[in-house]
CSV table of C-alpha atoms in Angstrom, one decimal:
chain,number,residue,atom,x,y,z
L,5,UNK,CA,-57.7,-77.4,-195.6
L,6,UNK,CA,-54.0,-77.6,-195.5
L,7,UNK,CA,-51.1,-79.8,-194.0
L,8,UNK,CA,-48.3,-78.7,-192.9
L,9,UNK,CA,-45.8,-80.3,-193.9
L,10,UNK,CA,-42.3,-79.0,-192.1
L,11,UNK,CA,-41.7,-76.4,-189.2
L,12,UNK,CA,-37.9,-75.1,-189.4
L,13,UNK,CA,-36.9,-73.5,-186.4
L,14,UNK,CA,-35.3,-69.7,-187.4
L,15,UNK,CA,-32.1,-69.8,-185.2
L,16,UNK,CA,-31.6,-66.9,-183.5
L,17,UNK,CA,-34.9,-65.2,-184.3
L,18,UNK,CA,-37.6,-67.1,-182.4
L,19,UNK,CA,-39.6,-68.0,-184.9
L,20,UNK,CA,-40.4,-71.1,-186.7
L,21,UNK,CA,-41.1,-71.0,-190.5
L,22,UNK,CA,-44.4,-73.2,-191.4
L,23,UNK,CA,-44.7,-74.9,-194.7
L,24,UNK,CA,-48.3,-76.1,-195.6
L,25,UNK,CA,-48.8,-78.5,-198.6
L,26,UNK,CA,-44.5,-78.6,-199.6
L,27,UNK,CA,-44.7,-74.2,-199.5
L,28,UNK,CA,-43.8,-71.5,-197.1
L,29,UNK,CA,-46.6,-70.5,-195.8
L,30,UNK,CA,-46.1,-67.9,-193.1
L,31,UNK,CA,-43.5,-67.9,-189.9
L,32,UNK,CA,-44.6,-67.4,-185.9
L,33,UNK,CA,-43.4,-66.4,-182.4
L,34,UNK,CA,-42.1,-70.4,-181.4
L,35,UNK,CA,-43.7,-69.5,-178.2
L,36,UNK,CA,-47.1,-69.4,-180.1
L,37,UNK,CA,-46.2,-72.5,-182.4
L,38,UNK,CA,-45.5,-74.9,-179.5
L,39,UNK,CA,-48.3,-73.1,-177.6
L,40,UNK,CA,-50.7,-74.2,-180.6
L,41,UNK,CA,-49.1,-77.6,-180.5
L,42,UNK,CA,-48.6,-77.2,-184.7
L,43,UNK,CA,-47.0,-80.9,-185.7
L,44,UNK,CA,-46.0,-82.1,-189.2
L,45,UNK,CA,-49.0,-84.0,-191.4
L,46,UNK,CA,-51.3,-82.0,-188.7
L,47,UNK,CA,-54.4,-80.5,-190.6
L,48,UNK,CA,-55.1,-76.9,-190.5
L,49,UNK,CA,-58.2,-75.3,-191.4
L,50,UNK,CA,-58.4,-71.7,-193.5
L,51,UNK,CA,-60.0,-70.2,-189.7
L,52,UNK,CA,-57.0,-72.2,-188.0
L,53,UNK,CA,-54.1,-70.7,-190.3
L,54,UNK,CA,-56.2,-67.2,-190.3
L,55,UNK,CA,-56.2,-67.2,-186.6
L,56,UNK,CA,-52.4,-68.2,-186.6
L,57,UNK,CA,-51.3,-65.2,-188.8
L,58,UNK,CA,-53.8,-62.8,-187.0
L,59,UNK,CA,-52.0,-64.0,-183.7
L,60,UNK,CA,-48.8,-63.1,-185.3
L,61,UNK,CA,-49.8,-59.7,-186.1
L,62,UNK,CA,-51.0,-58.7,-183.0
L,63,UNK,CA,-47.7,-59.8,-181.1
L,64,UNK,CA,-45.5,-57.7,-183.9
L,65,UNK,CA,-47.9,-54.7,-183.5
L,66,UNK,CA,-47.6,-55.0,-179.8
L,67,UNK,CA,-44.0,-55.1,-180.0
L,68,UNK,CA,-43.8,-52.6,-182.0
L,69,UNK,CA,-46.2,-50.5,-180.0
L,70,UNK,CA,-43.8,-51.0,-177.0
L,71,UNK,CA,-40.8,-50.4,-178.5
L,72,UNK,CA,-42.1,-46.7,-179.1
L,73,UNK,CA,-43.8,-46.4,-175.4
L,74,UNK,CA,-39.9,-47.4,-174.3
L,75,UNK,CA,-38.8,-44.5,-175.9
L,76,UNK,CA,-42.0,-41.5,-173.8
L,77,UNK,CA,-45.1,-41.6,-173.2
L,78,UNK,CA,-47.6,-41.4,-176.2
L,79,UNK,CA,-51.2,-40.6,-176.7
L,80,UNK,CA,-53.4,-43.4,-178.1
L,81,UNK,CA,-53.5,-41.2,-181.9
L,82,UNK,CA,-50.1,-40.9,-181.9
L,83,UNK,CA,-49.6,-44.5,-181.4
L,84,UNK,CA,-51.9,-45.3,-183.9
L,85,UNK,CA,-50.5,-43.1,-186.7
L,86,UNK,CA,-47.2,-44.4,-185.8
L,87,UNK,CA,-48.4,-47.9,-186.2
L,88,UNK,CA,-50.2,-47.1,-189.6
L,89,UNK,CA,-47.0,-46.0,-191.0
L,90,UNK,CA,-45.4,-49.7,-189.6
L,91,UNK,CA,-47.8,-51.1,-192.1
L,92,UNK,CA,-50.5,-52.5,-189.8
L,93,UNK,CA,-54.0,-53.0,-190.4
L,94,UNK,CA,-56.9,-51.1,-188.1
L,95,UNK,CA,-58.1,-54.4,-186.2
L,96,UNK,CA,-54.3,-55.1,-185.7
L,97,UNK,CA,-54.0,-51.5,-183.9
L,98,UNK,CA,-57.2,-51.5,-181.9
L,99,UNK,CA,-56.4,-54.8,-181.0
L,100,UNK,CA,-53.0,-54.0,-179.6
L,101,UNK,CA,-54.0,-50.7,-178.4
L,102,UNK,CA,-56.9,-52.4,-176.0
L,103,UNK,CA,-53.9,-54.8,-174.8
L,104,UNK,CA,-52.0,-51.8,-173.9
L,105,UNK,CA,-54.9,-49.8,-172.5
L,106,UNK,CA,-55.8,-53.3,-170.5
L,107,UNK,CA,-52.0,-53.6,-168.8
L,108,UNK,CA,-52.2,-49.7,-167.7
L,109,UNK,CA,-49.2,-49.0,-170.8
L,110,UNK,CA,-51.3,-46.4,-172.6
L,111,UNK,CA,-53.2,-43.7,-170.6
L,112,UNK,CA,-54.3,-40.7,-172.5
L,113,UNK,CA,-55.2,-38.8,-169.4
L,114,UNK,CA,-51.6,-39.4,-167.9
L,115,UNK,CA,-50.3,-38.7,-170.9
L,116,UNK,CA,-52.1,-35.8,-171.3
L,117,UNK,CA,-50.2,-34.3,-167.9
L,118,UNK,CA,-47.0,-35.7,-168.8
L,119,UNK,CA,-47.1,-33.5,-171.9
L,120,UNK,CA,-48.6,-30.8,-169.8
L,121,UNK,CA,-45.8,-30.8,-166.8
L,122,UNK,CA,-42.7,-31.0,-169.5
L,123,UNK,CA,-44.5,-27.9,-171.4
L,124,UNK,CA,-44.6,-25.7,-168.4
L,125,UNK,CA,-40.8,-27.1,-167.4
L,126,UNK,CA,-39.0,-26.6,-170.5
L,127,UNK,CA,-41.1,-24.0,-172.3
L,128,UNK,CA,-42.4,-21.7,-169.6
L,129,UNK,CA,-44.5,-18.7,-169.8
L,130,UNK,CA,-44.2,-15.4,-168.2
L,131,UNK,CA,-46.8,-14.3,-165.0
L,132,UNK,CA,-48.3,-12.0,-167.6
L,133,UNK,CA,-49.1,-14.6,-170.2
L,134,UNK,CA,-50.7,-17.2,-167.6
């Protein structure tokens, strides 16, 4: 068990940098801190601060994830190698990649035709080769 013992607000970033026992401990979203209700001389638990950071993860991996969706569509592997190379862990991805999957962002079938309609637009074939 831990206390925390100050919450700076980052300026300009969002986040809000929690100290347990007088040391940095980790930062979070300050959407997810005031959503947890974290207080100074509040008592946190190694599941509670575990939870906290896992929380964290996911949202940056989901981020993340949508920042390279922004860019064209992706299959799910692709995603996930491009998400490995971020740095995140395999729960982190699947964890993300269901969210996606969930709110219709990731779709391996319409992918699959989005690759296959740009293929046959910018690289066509000939009548003999089809």
């Amino acid at each position: 068990m831990a206390m925390i013992t100050a919450l700076r607000e980052n300026k300009g970033r969002g986040r809000v940098s929690v100290s347990l026992d007088g040391r940095f401990a980790f930062s979070l979203p300050a959407e997810l801190a005031a959503k947890e209700g974290l207080q100074c001389d509040q008592i946190l638990t190694a599941d509670q601060v575990d939870s906290l950071t896992r929380s964290d993860r996911h949202q940056s991996c989901l981020t993340v994830a949508t920042g390279f969706l922004s860019y064209r569509p992706m299959s799910s592997a692709e995603l996930r190698t491009r998400l490995q190379r971020r740095g995140f862990d395999g729960a982190t991805q699947d964890s993300a990649l269901a969210t996606l999957k969930e709110k219709g962002l990731l779709d391996d079938t319409a992918f699959a035709q989005f690759w296959t309609d740009n293929r046959e637009s910018f690289s066509p074939r000939s009548q003999r080769l089809t």
